[in-house]
Amino acid sequence: MIANTKTAAIRVGITGVGSCVPDEIVTNDDIAERAQTSDEWIVERTGIRQRHVAGPGVAASDLASPAAERALARAGITSADVDLVLVATITPDMPFPATASVVAERLGAGQVAAYDLQAGCTGFVYALTQAYATIVAGLARRVLVVGVDLLTKYLNWEDRGTCILFGDGAGAAVVEEVSDGGFLSFELGNDGSHVEDLYVPAGGTRQPATAGSVAALDHTMRMNGRQVFKFATRVMVISAQRVLASAGFEPADIDLYVPHQANKRIIDHAVRELGIPEEKVVVNVDRFGNTSAASIPICLDEMLRDGTVAPGARVLMTGVGTGITWGSALIEWPTDGNNGGSV
Ligand code: COA
C-alpha cells in the first residue's frame, strides 16, 4: 500500500504524544550470566545497554493508559473528545477482548469504537495510517493511537539470541485534523513467507496452551536473528525511499529520521544507504532496547519534550517487524497541539 495525501480534502496530523515505560531497568550485566553473553557483545552487535522491564502483574493496558493520558493532555483534549481508540500490540492483556477495550474503559472514553491492530514492531505506523484514513473518510474526528508491547513477557531469558534485544513500553499519539503540515505519505507492506523467522509458536489456535507447550517453552519467542537482520536492513531502506518518492521528496529533504529501534546496526545501515546525516537520526535503543510497537512513539515523545522536533519539521518514521511487516509515514509537524514539555 502506498499513497500520498496531496488530494485529501483535509490535513491530518499528530497533535499530542505521550509515553510510559516501567520503572525497573535491566542492564546487560543483569542478564549476561544467565544468557551466557556479555555487555560488550550486546553493545557491539546491537547498541543496547539497558531496557525497561514490566514486573509480574503489569499488563499492556497498564502502560498504554498513562501514555494515552499524556498524549490527550498534550493535545489539549480529554478522552470524551476521541471517537476511536486504536491499540497496536502483539502483547495484549489477554487473547480477547482487545486491549483497546480495556484502555478505553480506563480512560473513561465512554462507548467509543476500540480495537487492536497486530503488525508487530510496525504496528504504530500501521495504526497511524488507519487513523489517517478513518479521519479523512469522515468516520472519526479524533483517533487515539497507542503502540504498546511487553515482549519481555514472551522471552526465554536463557536464549541469548532474543532476550538481549527487547524492552517494554508504550507510546501514544492523538491524530486529528490540523491547520498546517500533517501527514504527507504512507507506505505499508508485508512478506508472509517470513512468518517463522520471528514468532511465538503456541498460545494461539494453531497450538493452544497445554502442559506440554508450557514445558517445551513454546510460549516464548523464536527468532532467526540473521534472517530478520538481512530482511530488515533491506526493507527499512526500500520503504523509506518509496514513501519519500510518493510525496516527491529526497532523503536530503528530511529534517528528522525516526527508525524503529531494533538494533543500532540496522539503523546505521539504513542511514548509510539513505544518505541521511547522523545528526538527523533519532536513536534511543541504547536505553530502551526494542520496544516493538512502542519504539517510534517513545522516540517522538522524547523529541517533543527536548525540543528536537518543531513545527514545520519533516519527520520520516519507518518500522519493520514480525510478519515480516514494514511501513513508513512521512509527516510535517503541525503547529496545532503538541504541548511538549509542560504535561
Ligand atoms: N552473546 C554472545 N554470543 C552470541 C549471542 C549473544 N547474545 N547471540 C549470538 N551469539 C553467537 C552465536 O552463537 C554465534 O556463535 P558461533 O559463530 O560460534 O555459532 C555468533 O554469535 C554469531 O551469531 P549470529 O546469530 O550470526 O549473530 P549476529 O551478529 O547476527 O547477532 C543478533 C545476533 C540477534 C543480535 C542479530 O542477528 C540481530 O539483531 N538480528 C535482528 C533481530 C531483530 O532486530 N529482531 C526484531 C526485528 S523487529
mmCIF file of N, CA and C in Angstrom, residues 13-89:
data_model
loop_
_atom_site.group_PDB
_atom_site.id
_atom_site.type_symbol
_atom_site.label_atom_id
_atom_site.label_comp_id
_atom_site.label_asym_id
_atom_site.label_seq_id
_atom_site.Cartn_x
_atom_site.Cartn_y
_atom_site.Cartn_z
ATOM 1 N N GLY A 13 -2.874 15.377 11.218
ATOM 2 C CA GLY A 13 -1.551 15.227 11.818
ATOM 3 C C GLY A 13 -1.626 14.757 13.251
ATOM 4 N N ILE A 14 -0.484 14.794 13.913
ATOM 5 C CA ILE A 14 -0.384 14.378 15.312
ATOM 6 C C ILE A 14 -0.375 15.638 16.185
ATOM 7 N N THR A 15 -1.291 15.709 17.145
ATOM 8 C CA THR A 15 -1.365 16.915 17.980
ATOM 9 C C THR A 15 -0.963 16.658 19.437
ATOM 10 N N GLY A 16 -0.701 15.428 19.785
ATOM 11 C CA GLY A 16 -0.261 15.146 21.158
ATOM 12 C C GLY A 16 0.396 13.781 21.214
ATOM 13 N N VAL A 17 1.469 13.683 21.987
ATOM 14 C CA VAL A 17 2.198 12.421 22.107
ATOM 15 C C VAL A 17 2.508 12.189 23.579
ATOM 16 N N GLY A 18 2.473 10.937 23.997
ATOM 17 C CA GLY A 18 2.854 10.596 25.376
ATOM 18 C C GLY A 18 3.479 9.222 25.399
ATOM 19 N N SER A 19 4.198 8.914 26.469
ATOM 20 C CA SER A 19 4.774 7.571 26.569
ATOM 21 C C SER A 19 4.842 7.136 28.021
ATOM 22 N N CYS A 20 5.081 5.862 28.224
ATOM 23 C CA CYS A 20 5.201 5.312 29.573
ATOM 24 C C CYS A 20 6.041 4.029 29.497
ATOM 25 N N VAL A 21 7.053 3.956 30.344
ATOM 26 C CA VAL A 21 7.831 2.715 30.441
ATOM 27 C C VAL A 21 7.867 2.292 31.907
ATOM 28 N N PRO A 22 8.039 1.004 32.171
ATOM 29 C CA PRO A 22 8.115 0.569 33.572
ATOM 30 C C PRO A 22 9.362 1.157 34.240
ATOM 31 N N ASP A 23 9.304 1.273 35.580
ATOM 32 C CA ASP A 23 10.448 1.857 36.299
ATOM 33 C C ASP A 23 11.678 0.950 36.275
ATOM 34 N N GLU A 24 11.436 -0.362 36.322
ATOM 35 C CA GLU A 24 12.581 -1.258 36.507
ATOM 36 C C GLU A 24 13.488 -1.311 35.266
ATOM 37 N N ILE A 25 14.773 -1.094 35.515
ATOM 38 C CA ILE A 25 15.753 -1.137 34.426
ATOM 39 C C ILE A 25 16.590 -2.405 34.570
ATOM 40 N N VAL A 26 16.751 -3.124 33.475
ATOM 41 C CA VAL A 26 17.598 -4.323 33.462
ATOM 42 C C VAL A 26 18.778 -4.040 32.530
ATOM 43 N N THR A 27 19.978 -4.089 33.087
ATOM 44 C CA THR A 27 21.173 -3.805 32.281
ATOM 45 C C THR A 27 21.666 -5.081 31.610
ATOM 46 N N ASN A 28 22.598 -4.908 30.679
ATOM 47 C CA ASN A 28 23.188 -6.090 30.025
ATOM 48 C C ASN A 28 23.875 -6.984 31.055
ATOM 49 N N ASP A 29 24.547 -6.372 32.016
ATOM 50 C CA ASP A 29 25.224 -7.180 33.043
ATOM 51 C C ASP A 29 24.231 -8.021 33.835
ATOM 52 N N ASP A 30 23.015 -7.475 34.021
ATOM 53 C CA ASP A 30 21.992 -8.214 34.792
ATOM 54 C C ASP A 30 21.598 -9.524 34.102
ATOM 55 N N ILE A 31 21.686 -9.567 32.761
ATOM 56 C CA ILE A 31 21.238 -10.784 32.053
ATOM 57 C C ILE A 31 22.400 -11.622 31.534
ATOM 58 N N ALA A 32 23.610 -11.088 31.646
ATOM 59 C CA ALA A 32 24.763 -11.714 30.974
ATOM 60 C C ALA A 32 25.015 -13.152 31.411
ATOM 61 N N GLU A 33 24.985 -13.391 32.721
ATOM 62 C CA GLU A 33 25.376 -14.718 33.193
ATOM 63 C C GLU A 33 24.362 -15.791 32.755
ATOM 64 N N ARG A 34 23.070 -15.494 33.010
ATOM 65 C CA ARG A 34 22.031 -16.463 32.698
ATOM 66 C C ARG A 34 21.959 -16.768 31.200
ATOM 67 N N ALA A 35 22.219 -15.759 30.371
ATOM 68 C CA ALA A 35 22.089 -15.939 28.920
ATOM 69 C C ALA A 35 23.424 -16.239 28.244
ATOM 70 N N GLN A 36 24.466 -16.396 29.050
ATOM 71 C CA GLN A 36 25.805 -16.681 28.510
ATOM 72 C C GLN A 36 26.209 -15.676 27.424
ATOM 73 N N THR A 37 26.146 -14.425 27.803
ATOM 74 C CA THR A 37 26.549 -13.359 26.904
ATOM 75 C C THR A 37 27.306 -12.316 27.729
ATOM 76 N N SER A 38 27.555 -11.152 27.141
ATOM 77 C CA SER A 38 28.291 -10.122 27.882
ATOM 78 C C SER A 38 27.816 -8.741 27.446
ATOM 79 N N ASP A 39 28.039 -7.773 28.310
ATOM 80 C CA ASP A 39 27.691 -6.390 27.981
ATOM 81 C C ASP A 39 28.413 -5.970 26.696
ATOM 82 N N GLU A 40 29.682 -6.342 26.616
ATOM 83 C CA GLU A 40 30.497 -5.944 25.464
ATOM 84 C C GLU A 40 29.900 -6.486 24.149
ATOM 85 N N TRP A 41 29.518 -7.773 24.152
ATOM 86 C CA TRP A 41 28.956 -8.391 22.934
ATOM 87 C C TRP A 41 27.656 -7.702 22.550
ATOM 88 N N ILE A 42 26.784 -7.488 23.546
ATOM 89 C CA ILE A 42 25.462 -6.907 23.248
ATOM 90 C C ILE A 42 25.618 -5.483 22.706
ATOM 91 N N VAL A 43 26.494 -4.708 23.328
ATOM 92 C CA VAL A 43 26.661 -3.314 22.881
ATOM 93 C C VAL A 43 27.234 -3.287 21.468
ATOM 94 N N GLU A 44 28.227 -4.141 21.219
ATOM 95 C CA GLU A 44 28.859 -4.130 19.896
ATOM 96 C C GLU A 44 27.893 -4.573 18.791
ATOM 97 N N ARG A 45 27.089 -5.612 19.052
ATOM 98 C CA ARG A 45 26.216 -6.155 17.993
ATOM 99 C C ARG A 45 24.855 -5.478 17.904
ATOM 100 N N THR A 46 24.444 -4.760 18.960
ATOM 101 C CA THR A 46 23.080 -4.197 18.936
ATOM 102 C C THR A 46 23.007 -2.721 19.350
ATOM 103 N N GLY A 47 23.996 -2.235 20.077
ATOM 104 C CA GLY A 47 23.944 -0.868 20.603
ATOM 105 C C GLY A 47 23.091 -0.737 21.859
ATOM 106 N N ILE A 48 22.536 -1.860 22.328
ATOM 107 C CA ILE A 48 21.645 -1.810 23.506
ATOM 108 C C ILE A 48 22.468 -1.922 24.800
ATOM 109 N N ARG A 49 22.158 -1.041 25.776
ATOM 110 C CA ARG A 49 22.854 -1.081 27.067
ATOM 111 C C ARG A 49 21.928 -1.491 28.212
ATOM 112 N N GLN A 50 20.645 -1.167 28.060
ATOM 113 C CA GLN A 50 19.664 -1.473 29.100
ATOM 114 C C GLN A 50 18.274 -1.485 28.486
ATOM 115 N N ARG A 51 17.297 -1.992 29.246
ATOM 116 C CA ARG A 51 15.901 -1.971 28.812
ATOM 117 C C ARG A 51 15.027 -1.855 30.058
ATOM 118 N N HIS A 52 13.805 -1.333 29.887
ATOM 119 C CA HIS A 52 12.829 -1.261 30.986
ATOM 120 C C HIS A 52 11.968 -2.517 30.919
ATOM 121 N N VAL A 53 11.753 -3.127 32.081
ATOM 122 C CA VAL A 53 11.037 -4.406 32.106
ATOM 123 C C VAL A 53 9.861 -4.324 33.074
ATOM 124 N N ALA A 54 8.667 -4.726 32.587
ATOM 125 C CA ALA A 54 7.458 -4.713 33.420
ATOM 126 C C ALA A 54 7.477 -5.901 34.382
ATOM 127 N N GLY A 55 7.122 -5.645 35.626
ATOM 128 C CA GLY A 55 7.119 -6.701 36.641
ATOM 129 C C GLY A 55 5.905 -7.606 36.510
ATOM 130 N N PRO A 56 5.840 -8.654 37.348
ATOM 131 C CA PRO A 56 4.689 -9.559 37.316
ATOM 132 C C PRO A 56 3.400 -8.781 37.577
ATOM 133 N N GLY A 57 2.347 -9.112 36.854
ATOM 134 C CA GLY A 57 1.062 -8.450 37.075
ATOM 135 C C GLY A 57 0.878 -7.173 36.282
ATOM 136 N N VAL A 58 1.953 -6.669 35.678
ATOM 137 C CA VAL A 58 1.816 -5.454 34.857
ATOM 138 C C VAL A 58 1.512 -5.881 33.422
ATOM 139 N N ALA A 59 0.410 -5.347 32.881
ATOM 140 C CA ALA A 59 -0.036 -5.749 31.544
ATOM 141 C C ALA A 59 0.045 -4.565 30.572
ATOM 142 N N ALA A 60 -0.215 -4.854 29.304
ATOM 143 C CA ALA A 60 -0.114 -3.829 28.254
ATOM 144 C C ALA A 60 -0.938 -2.584 28.592
ATOM 145 N N SER A 61 -2.169 -2.775 29.054
ATOM 146 C CA SER A 61 -3.035 -1.615 29.309
ATOM 147 C C SER A 61 -2.503 -0.749 30.450
ATOM 148 N N ASP A 62 -1.684 -1.344 31.340
ATOM 149 C CA ASP A 62 -1.132 -0.572 32.464
ATOM 150 C C ASP A 62 -0.092 0.450 31.992
ATOM 151 N N LEU A 63 0.544 0.180 30.874
ATOM 152 C CA LEU A 63 1.474 1.156 30.295
ATOM 153 C C LEU A 63 0.764 2.012 29.247
ATOM 154 N N ALA A 64 -0.164 1.381 28.515
ATOM 155 C CA ALA A 64 -0.859 2.097 27.435
ATOM 156 C C ALA A 64 -1.708 3.253 27.991
ATOM 157 N N SER A 65 -2.364 3.017 29.126
ATOM 158 C CA SER A 65 -3.307 4.032 29.631
ATOM 159 C C SER A 65 -2.598 5.321 30.056
ATOM 160 N N PRO A 66 -1.531 5.252 30.866
ATOM 161 C CA PRO A 66 -0.833 6.511 31.188
ATOM 162 C C PRO A 66 -0.229 7.191 29.963
ATOM 163 N N ALA A 67 0.296 6.401 29.016
ATOM 164 C CA ALA A 67 0.847 7.012 27.792
ATOM 165 C C ALA A 67 -0.261 7.770 27.059
ATOM 166 N N ALA A 68 -1.444 7.148 26.993
ATOM 167 C CA ALA A 68 -2.584 7.764 26.296
ATOM 168 C C ALA A 68 -3.034 9.033 27.018
ATOM 169 N N GLU A 69 -3.074 8.978 28.358
ATOM 170 C CA GLU A 69 -3.498 10.167 29.115
ATOM 171 C C GLU A 69 -2.564 11.345 28.842
ATOM 172 N N ARG A 70 -1.270 11.063 28.778
ATOM 173 C CA ARG A 70 -0.301 12.142 28.499
ATOM 174 C C ARG A 70 -0.493 12.701 27.097
ATOM 175 N N ALA A 71 -0.749 11.817 26.131
ATOM 176 C CA ALA A 71 -0.959 12.284 24.751
ATOM 177 C C ALA A 71 -2.203 13.172 24.667
ATOM 178 N N LEU A 72 -3.269 12.755 25.345
ATOM 179 C CA LEU A 72 -4.502 13.549 25.334
ATOM 180 C C LEU A 72 -4.256 14.926 25.949
ATOM 181 N N ALA A 73 -3.550 14.944 27.090
ATOM 182 C CA ALA A 73 -3.281 16.214 27.772
ATOM 183 C C ALA A 73 -2.460 17.137 26.883
ATOM 184 N N ARG A 74 -1.480 16.577 26.187
ATOM 185 C CA ARG A 74 -0.628 17.415 25.333
ATOM 186 C C ARG A 74 -1.379 17.925 24.106
ATOM 187 N N ALA A 75 -2.393 17.162 23.688
ATOM 188 C CA ALA A 75 -3.224 17.629 22.572
ATOM 189 C C ALA A 75 -4.276 18.634 23.072
ATOM 190 N N GLY A 76 -4.386 18.761 24.405
ATOM 191 C CA GLY A 76 -5.353 19.695 24.976
ATOM 192 C C GLY A 76 -6.782 19.200 24.890
ATOM 193 N N ILE A 77 -6.962 17.871 24.888
ATOM 194 C CA ILE A 77 -8.316 17.310 24.825
ATOM 195 C C ILE A 77 -8.483 16.263 25.932
ATOM 196 N N THR A 78 -9.693 15.726 26.054
ATOM 197 C CA THR A 78 -9.926 14.642 27.012
ATOM 198 C C THR A 78 -10.405 13.412 26.243
ATOM 199 N N SER A 79 -10.530 12.306 26.967
ATOM 200 C CA SER A 79 -10.953 11.064 26.304
ATOM 201 C C SER A 79 -12.355 11.206 25.706
ATOM 202 N N ALA A 80 -13.143 12.152 26.231
ATOM 203 C CA ALA A 80 -14.502 12.358 25.698
ATOM 204 C C ALA A 80 -14.469 12.909 24.270
ATOM 205 N N ASP A 81 -13.336 13.474 23.872
ATOM 206 C CA ASP A 81 -13.217 14.061 22.530
ATOM 207 C C ASP A 81 -12.787 13.047 21.474
ATOM 208 N N VAL A 82 -12.514 11.817 21.901
ATOM 209 C CA VAL A 82 -11.960 10.803 20.986
ATOM 210 C C VAL A 82 -13.097 9.939 20.429
ATOM 211 N N ASP A 83 -13.015 9.584 19.138
ATOM 212 C CA ASP A 83 -14.040 8.728 18.519
ATOM 213 C C ASP A 83 -13.602 7.281 18.391
ATOM 214 N N LEU A 84 -12.284 7.049 18.435
ATOM 215 C CA LEU A 84 -11.760 5.699 18.221
ATOM 216 C C LEU A 84 -10.465 5.522 19.008
ATOM 217 N N VAL A 85 -10.376 4.402 19.714
ATOM 218 C CA VAL A 85 -9.129 4.039 20.395
ATOM 219 C C VAL A 85 -8.541 2.847 19.636
ATOM 220 N N LEU A 86 -7.347 3.045 19.117
ATOM 221 C CA LEU A 86 -6.704 2.043 18.263
ATOM 222 C C LEU A 86 -5.384 1.642 18.919
ATOM 223 N N VAL A 87 -5.285 0.395 19.344
ATOM 224 C CA VAL A 87 -4.080 -0.051 20.051
ATOM 225 C C VAL A 87 -3.308 -1.038 19.176
ATOM 226 N N ALA A 88 -2.083 -0.670 18.826
ATOM 227 C CA ALA A 88 -1.199 -1.569 18.076
ATOM 228 C C ALA A 88 -0.393 -2.367 19.092
ATOM 229 N N THR A 89 -0.587 -3.680 19.083
ATOM 230 C CA THR A 89 0.156 -4.519 20.039
ATOM 231 C C THR A 89 0.175 -5.966 19.571
#
